[in-house]
XYZ file of C-alpha atoms in Angstrom:
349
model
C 24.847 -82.963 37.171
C 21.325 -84.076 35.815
C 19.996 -82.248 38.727
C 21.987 -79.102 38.102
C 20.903 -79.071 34.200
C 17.474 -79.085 35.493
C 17.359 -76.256 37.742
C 19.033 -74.214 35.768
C 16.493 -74.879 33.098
C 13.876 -73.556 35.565
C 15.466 -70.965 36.207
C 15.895 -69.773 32.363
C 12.449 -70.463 31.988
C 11.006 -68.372 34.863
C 13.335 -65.721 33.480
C 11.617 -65.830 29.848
C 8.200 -66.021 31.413
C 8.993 -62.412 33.428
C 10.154 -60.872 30.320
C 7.245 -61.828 28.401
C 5.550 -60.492 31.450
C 7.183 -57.086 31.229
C 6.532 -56.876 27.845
C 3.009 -57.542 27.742
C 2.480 -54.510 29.692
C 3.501 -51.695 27.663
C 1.127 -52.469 25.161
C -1.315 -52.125 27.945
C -0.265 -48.998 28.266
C -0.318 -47.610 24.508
C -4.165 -47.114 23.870
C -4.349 -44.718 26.826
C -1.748 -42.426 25.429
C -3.339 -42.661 22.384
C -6.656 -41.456 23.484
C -4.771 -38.490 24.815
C -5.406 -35.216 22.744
C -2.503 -32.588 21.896
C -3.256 -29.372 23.140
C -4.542 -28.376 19.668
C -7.082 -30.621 18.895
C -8.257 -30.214 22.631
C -8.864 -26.182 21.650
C -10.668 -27.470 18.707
C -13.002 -29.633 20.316
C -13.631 -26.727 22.785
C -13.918 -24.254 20.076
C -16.628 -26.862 18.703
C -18.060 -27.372 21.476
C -18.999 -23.465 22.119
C -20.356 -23.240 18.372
C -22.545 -26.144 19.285
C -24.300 -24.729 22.397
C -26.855 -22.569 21.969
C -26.624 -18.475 22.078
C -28.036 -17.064 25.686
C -31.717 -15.470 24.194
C -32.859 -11.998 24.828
C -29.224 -10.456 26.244
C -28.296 -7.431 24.304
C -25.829 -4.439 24.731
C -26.396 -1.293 23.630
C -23.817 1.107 23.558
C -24.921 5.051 23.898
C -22.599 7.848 22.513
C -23.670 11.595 23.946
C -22.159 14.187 22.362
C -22.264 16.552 25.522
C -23.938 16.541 28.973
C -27.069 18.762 29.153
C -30.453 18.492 30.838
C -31.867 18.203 27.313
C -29.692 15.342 25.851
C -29.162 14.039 29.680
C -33.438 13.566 29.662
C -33.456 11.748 26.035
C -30.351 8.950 27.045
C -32.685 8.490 30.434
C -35.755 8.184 28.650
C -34.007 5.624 25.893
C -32.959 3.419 28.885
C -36.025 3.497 30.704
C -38.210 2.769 27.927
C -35.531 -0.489 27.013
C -35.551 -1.722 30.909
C -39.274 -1.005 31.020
C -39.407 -3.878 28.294
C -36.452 -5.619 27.935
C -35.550 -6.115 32.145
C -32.320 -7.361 32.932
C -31.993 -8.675 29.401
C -29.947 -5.159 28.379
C -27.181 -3.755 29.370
C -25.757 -0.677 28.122
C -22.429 0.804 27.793
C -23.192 4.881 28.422
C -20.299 6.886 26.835
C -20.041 11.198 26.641
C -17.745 13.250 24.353
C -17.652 16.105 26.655
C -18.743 18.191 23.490
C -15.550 16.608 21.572
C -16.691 15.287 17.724
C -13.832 13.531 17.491
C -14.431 11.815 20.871
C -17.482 10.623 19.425
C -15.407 8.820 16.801
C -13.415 7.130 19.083
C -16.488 5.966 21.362
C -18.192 4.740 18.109
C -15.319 2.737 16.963
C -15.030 1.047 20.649
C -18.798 0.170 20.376
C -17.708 -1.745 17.046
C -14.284 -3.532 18.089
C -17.104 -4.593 20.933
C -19.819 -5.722 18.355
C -22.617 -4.096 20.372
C -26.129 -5.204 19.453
C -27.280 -1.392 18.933
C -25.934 2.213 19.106
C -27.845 5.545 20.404
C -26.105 8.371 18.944
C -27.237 11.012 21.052
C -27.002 14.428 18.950
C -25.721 15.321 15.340
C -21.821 14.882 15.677
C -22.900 11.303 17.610
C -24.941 10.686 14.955
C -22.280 11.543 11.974
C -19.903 9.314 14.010
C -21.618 6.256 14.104
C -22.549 6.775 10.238
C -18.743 6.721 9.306
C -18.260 3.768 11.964
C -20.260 1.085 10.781
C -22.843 0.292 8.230
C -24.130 -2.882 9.838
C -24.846 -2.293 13.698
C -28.015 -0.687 14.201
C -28.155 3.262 14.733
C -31.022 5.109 15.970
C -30.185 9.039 16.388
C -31.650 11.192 18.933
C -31.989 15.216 19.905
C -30.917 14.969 15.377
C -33.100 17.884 14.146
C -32.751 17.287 10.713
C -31.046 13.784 9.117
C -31.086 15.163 5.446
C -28.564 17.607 6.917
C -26.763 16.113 9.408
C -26.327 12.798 7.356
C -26.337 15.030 3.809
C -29.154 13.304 1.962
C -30.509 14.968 -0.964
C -34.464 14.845 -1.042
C -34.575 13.595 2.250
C -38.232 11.778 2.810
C -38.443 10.951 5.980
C -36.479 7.616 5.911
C -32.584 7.176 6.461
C -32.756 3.703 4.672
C -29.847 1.542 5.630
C -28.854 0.441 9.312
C -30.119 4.066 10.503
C -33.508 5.404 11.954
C -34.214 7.570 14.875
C -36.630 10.309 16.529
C -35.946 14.149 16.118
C -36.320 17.242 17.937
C -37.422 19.661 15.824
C -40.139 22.165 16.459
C -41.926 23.848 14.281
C -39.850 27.255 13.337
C -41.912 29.450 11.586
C -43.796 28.632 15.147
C -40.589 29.418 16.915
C -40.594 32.948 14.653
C -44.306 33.632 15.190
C -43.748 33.274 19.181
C -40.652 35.784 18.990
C -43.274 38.422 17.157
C -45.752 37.565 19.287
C -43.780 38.934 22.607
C -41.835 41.207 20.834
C -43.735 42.766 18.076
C -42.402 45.965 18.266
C -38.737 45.216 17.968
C -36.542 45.942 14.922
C -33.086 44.200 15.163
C -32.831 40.361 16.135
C -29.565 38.472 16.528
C -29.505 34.563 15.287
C -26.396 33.473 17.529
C -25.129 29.687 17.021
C -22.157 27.082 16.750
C -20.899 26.990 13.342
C -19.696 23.576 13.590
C -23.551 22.134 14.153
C -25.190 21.827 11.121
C -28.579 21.722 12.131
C -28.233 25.215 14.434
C -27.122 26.453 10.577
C -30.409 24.978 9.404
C -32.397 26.354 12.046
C -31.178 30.166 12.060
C -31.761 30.055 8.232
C -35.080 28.769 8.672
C -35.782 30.895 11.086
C -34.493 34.017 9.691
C -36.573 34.138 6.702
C -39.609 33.696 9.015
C -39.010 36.878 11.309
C -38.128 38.775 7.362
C -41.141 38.216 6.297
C -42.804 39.920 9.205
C -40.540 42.726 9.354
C -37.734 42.295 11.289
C -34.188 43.312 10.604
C -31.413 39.882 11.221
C -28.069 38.774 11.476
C -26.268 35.712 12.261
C -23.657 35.550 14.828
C -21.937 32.197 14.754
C -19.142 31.244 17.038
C -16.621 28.191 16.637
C -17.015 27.184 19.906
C -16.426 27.946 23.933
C -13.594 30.004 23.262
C -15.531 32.873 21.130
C -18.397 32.258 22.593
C -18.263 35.394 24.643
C -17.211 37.846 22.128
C -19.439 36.883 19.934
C -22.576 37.349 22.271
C -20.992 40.905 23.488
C -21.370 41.838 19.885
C -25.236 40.198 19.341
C -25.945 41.858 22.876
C -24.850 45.796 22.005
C -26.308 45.210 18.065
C -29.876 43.606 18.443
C -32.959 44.355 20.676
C -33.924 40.187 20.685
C -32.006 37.240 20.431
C -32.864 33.901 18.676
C -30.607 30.443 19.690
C -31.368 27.311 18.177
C -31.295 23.818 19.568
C -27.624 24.238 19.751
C -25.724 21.636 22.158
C -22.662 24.302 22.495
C -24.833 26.856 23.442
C -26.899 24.688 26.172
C -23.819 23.620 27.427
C -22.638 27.546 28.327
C -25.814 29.318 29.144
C -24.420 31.104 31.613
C -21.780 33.112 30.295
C -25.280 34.017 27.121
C -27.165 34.933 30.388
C -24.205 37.025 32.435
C -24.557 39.086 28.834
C -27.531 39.250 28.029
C -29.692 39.815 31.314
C -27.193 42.703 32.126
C -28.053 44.249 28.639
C -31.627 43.444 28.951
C -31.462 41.828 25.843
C -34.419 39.109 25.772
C -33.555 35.505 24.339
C -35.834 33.138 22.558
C -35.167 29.636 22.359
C -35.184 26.495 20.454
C -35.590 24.108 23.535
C -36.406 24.104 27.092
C -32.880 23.182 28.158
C -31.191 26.359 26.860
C -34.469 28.613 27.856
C -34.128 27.803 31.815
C -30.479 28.867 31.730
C -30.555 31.922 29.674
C -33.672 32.504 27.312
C -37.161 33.909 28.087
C -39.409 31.304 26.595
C -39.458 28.356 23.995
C -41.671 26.235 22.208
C -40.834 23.151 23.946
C -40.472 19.659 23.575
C -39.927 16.623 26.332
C -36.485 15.345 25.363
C -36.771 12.748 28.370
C -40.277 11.856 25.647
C -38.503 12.103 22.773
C -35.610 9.294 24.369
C -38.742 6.890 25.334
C -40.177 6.949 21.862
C -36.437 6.365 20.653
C -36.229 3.479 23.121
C -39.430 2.081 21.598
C -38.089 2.080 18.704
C -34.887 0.233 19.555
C -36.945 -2.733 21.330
C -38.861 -3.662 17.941
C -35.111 -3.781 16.217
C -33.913 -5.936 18.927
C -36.792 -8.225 19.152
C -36.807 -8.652 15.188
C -40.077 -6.812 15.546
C -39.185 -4.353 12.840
C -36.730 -3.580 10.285
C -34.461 -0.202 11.239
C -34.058 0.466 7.075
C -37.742 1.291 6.174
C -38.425 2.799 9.807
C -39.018 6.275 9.163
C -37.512 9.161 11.954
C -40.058 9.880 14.179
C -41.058 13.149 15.762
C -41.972 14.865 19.163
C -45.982 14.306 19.579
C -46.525 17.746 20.871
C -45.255 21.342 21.602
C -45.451 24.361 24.528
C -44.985 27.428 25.216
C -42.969 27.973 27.304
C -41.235 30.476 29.540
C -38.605 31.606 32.115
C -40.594 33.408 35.186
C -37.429 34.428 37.042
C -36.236 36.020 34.010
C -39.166 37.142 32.312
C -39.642 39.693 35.542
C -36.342 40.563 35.544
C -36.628 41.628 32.152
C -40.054 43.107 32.582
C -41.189 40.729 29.903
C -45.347 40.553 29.511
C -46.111 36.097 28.936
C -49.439 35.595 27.411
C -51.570 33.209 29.992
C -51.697 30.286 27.573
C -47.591 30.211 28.567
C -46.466 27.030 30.722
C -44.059 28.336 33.365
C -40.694 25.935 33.002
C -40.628 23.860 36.517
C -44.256 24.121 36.975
């Protein structure tokens, strides 16, 4: 019996010291499920963890907006991005965008570029430019082929400086030089036709610059705007039959459908003069001409100091084309039988 008491008193023994056993276990376990994070503080400490590390240096995107594609406004987006890779490498990227001549395309591009928060914009032509005004007054802008800002952008007493987050180069040429070469090769004309978009500001500048040039030396004008592609035509019929010249601005419509202006007026032997080189090779018999693909290097130039922290976009002041020639169409010229002075550069040569 004694015997029996005692085993069985071993055995409740060895029974208590397994339980105690079991139990001192799953505290072992607690402290590592503590450590364990839920799966919000783990995106926190990620989230932290990004803020901490530091920013990847000298990697900027630049987003470009073109109004239209041209060989004029084609040239200045190529010289931009060759003047940034020339000093930037592999540390840009750009995102390239056209409107296909569409204004309001250029809105929607421009917004894009700011859901995207791109370091800089190029707004390549007046409607570009206008569209990246009304999208965002904190991303850089620098304009180009703009050939006046007080009237694209609608500053009074313009002074050279935008001010702000915009800056950029221009295209204009001198007019009353633009004037002076139309008398020049046709000084013996009476009638001269100003033909233009209407929905580009700075043609409207140009043809009323223009115009009161050629009055003062004597000849007779009249504007002949057109909306856009779909009057074109009709509109240059009537400039054709009425004048014995033509004048067209730096006018993106018009360089994007020189050849319908040409299949008018080469048939009517109706000469054109021309604000840029672009629109002179497809339908115009010479130009005072600028180097857009220039013009886009000096732009890209520009864009380098603001994304270096060289300079400060609001007191840059737009900057212009560093020289001018004359110009001229050869094929055309002899097919109108028009006389070019020698000191006349021959476009392709």
């Amino acid at each position: 019996m004694k015997k029996l008491l005692a085993m069985m008193l071993v055995l409740t023994m060895a029974v208590s010291v397994t339980a105690c056993g079991g139990k001192s276990e799953e505290p072992a376990e607690a402290p590592s499920e503590a450590l364990e994070e839920t799966p919000g503080e783990e995106m926190e400490a990620e989230a932290e963890a990004e803020a901490e590390a530091p920013a990847a240096d000298g990697e900027y995107v630049v987003g470009i907006c073109q109004l239209v594609q041209h060989d004029a406004l084609d040239a200045a987006t190529q010289g931009f991005m060759d003047a940034l890779k020339e000093e930037l490498g592999d540390q840009v990227t750009f995102d390239e965008q056209n409107a296909s001549g569409d204004p309001a395309t250029c809105s929607t591009i421009i917004n894009q570029f700011v859901s995207n928060d791109v370091d800089l914009i190029l707004a390549n032509a007046t409607p570009a430019l206008q569209a990246a005004t009304a999208g965002t007054d904190t991303i850089p802008i620098l304009g180009t082929s703009v050939t006046e800002y007080g009237v694209a952008l609608d500053i009074s007493d313009f002074d050279g400086t935008v001010g702000g987050n915009v800056s950029g180069t221009s295209d204009l040429a001198p007019l009353d030089e633009q004037a002076a070469m139309l008398n020049e090769l046709f000084p013996d004309a009476k009638n001269v036709g100003l033909l233009y978009c209407s929905a580009e500001a700075n043609s409207q500048y140009q043809v009323d610059t223009v115009q009161s040039e050629l009055e003062k030396l004597g000849y007779t004008c009249k504007q002949y705007p057109f909306s856009d592609t779909n009057d074109l035509q009709a509109v240059t019929t009537t400039a054709a039959d009425e004048n014995d010249v033509m004048y067209i601005p730096t006018d993106n419509t018009a360089a994007s459908n020189t050849e319908i202006i040409n299949n008018i007026c080469e048939p009517a032997k109706v000469p054109v003069i021309t604000g840029e080189e672009g629109i002179c090779a497809g339908c115009g018999v010479a130009t005072l001409s600028i180097s857009y693909y220039d013009l886009g290097v000096a732009t890209g130039k520009m864009a380098v100091k603001i994304l270096t922290g060289e300079s400060d976009i609001s007191t840059m002041p737009i900057e212009y084309a560093p020289q001018f020639v004359k110009k001229y169409n050869k094929a055309l010229c002899e097919s109108l039988e028009v006389t070019i002075p020698d000191d006349y550069v021959a476009i392709g040569e």
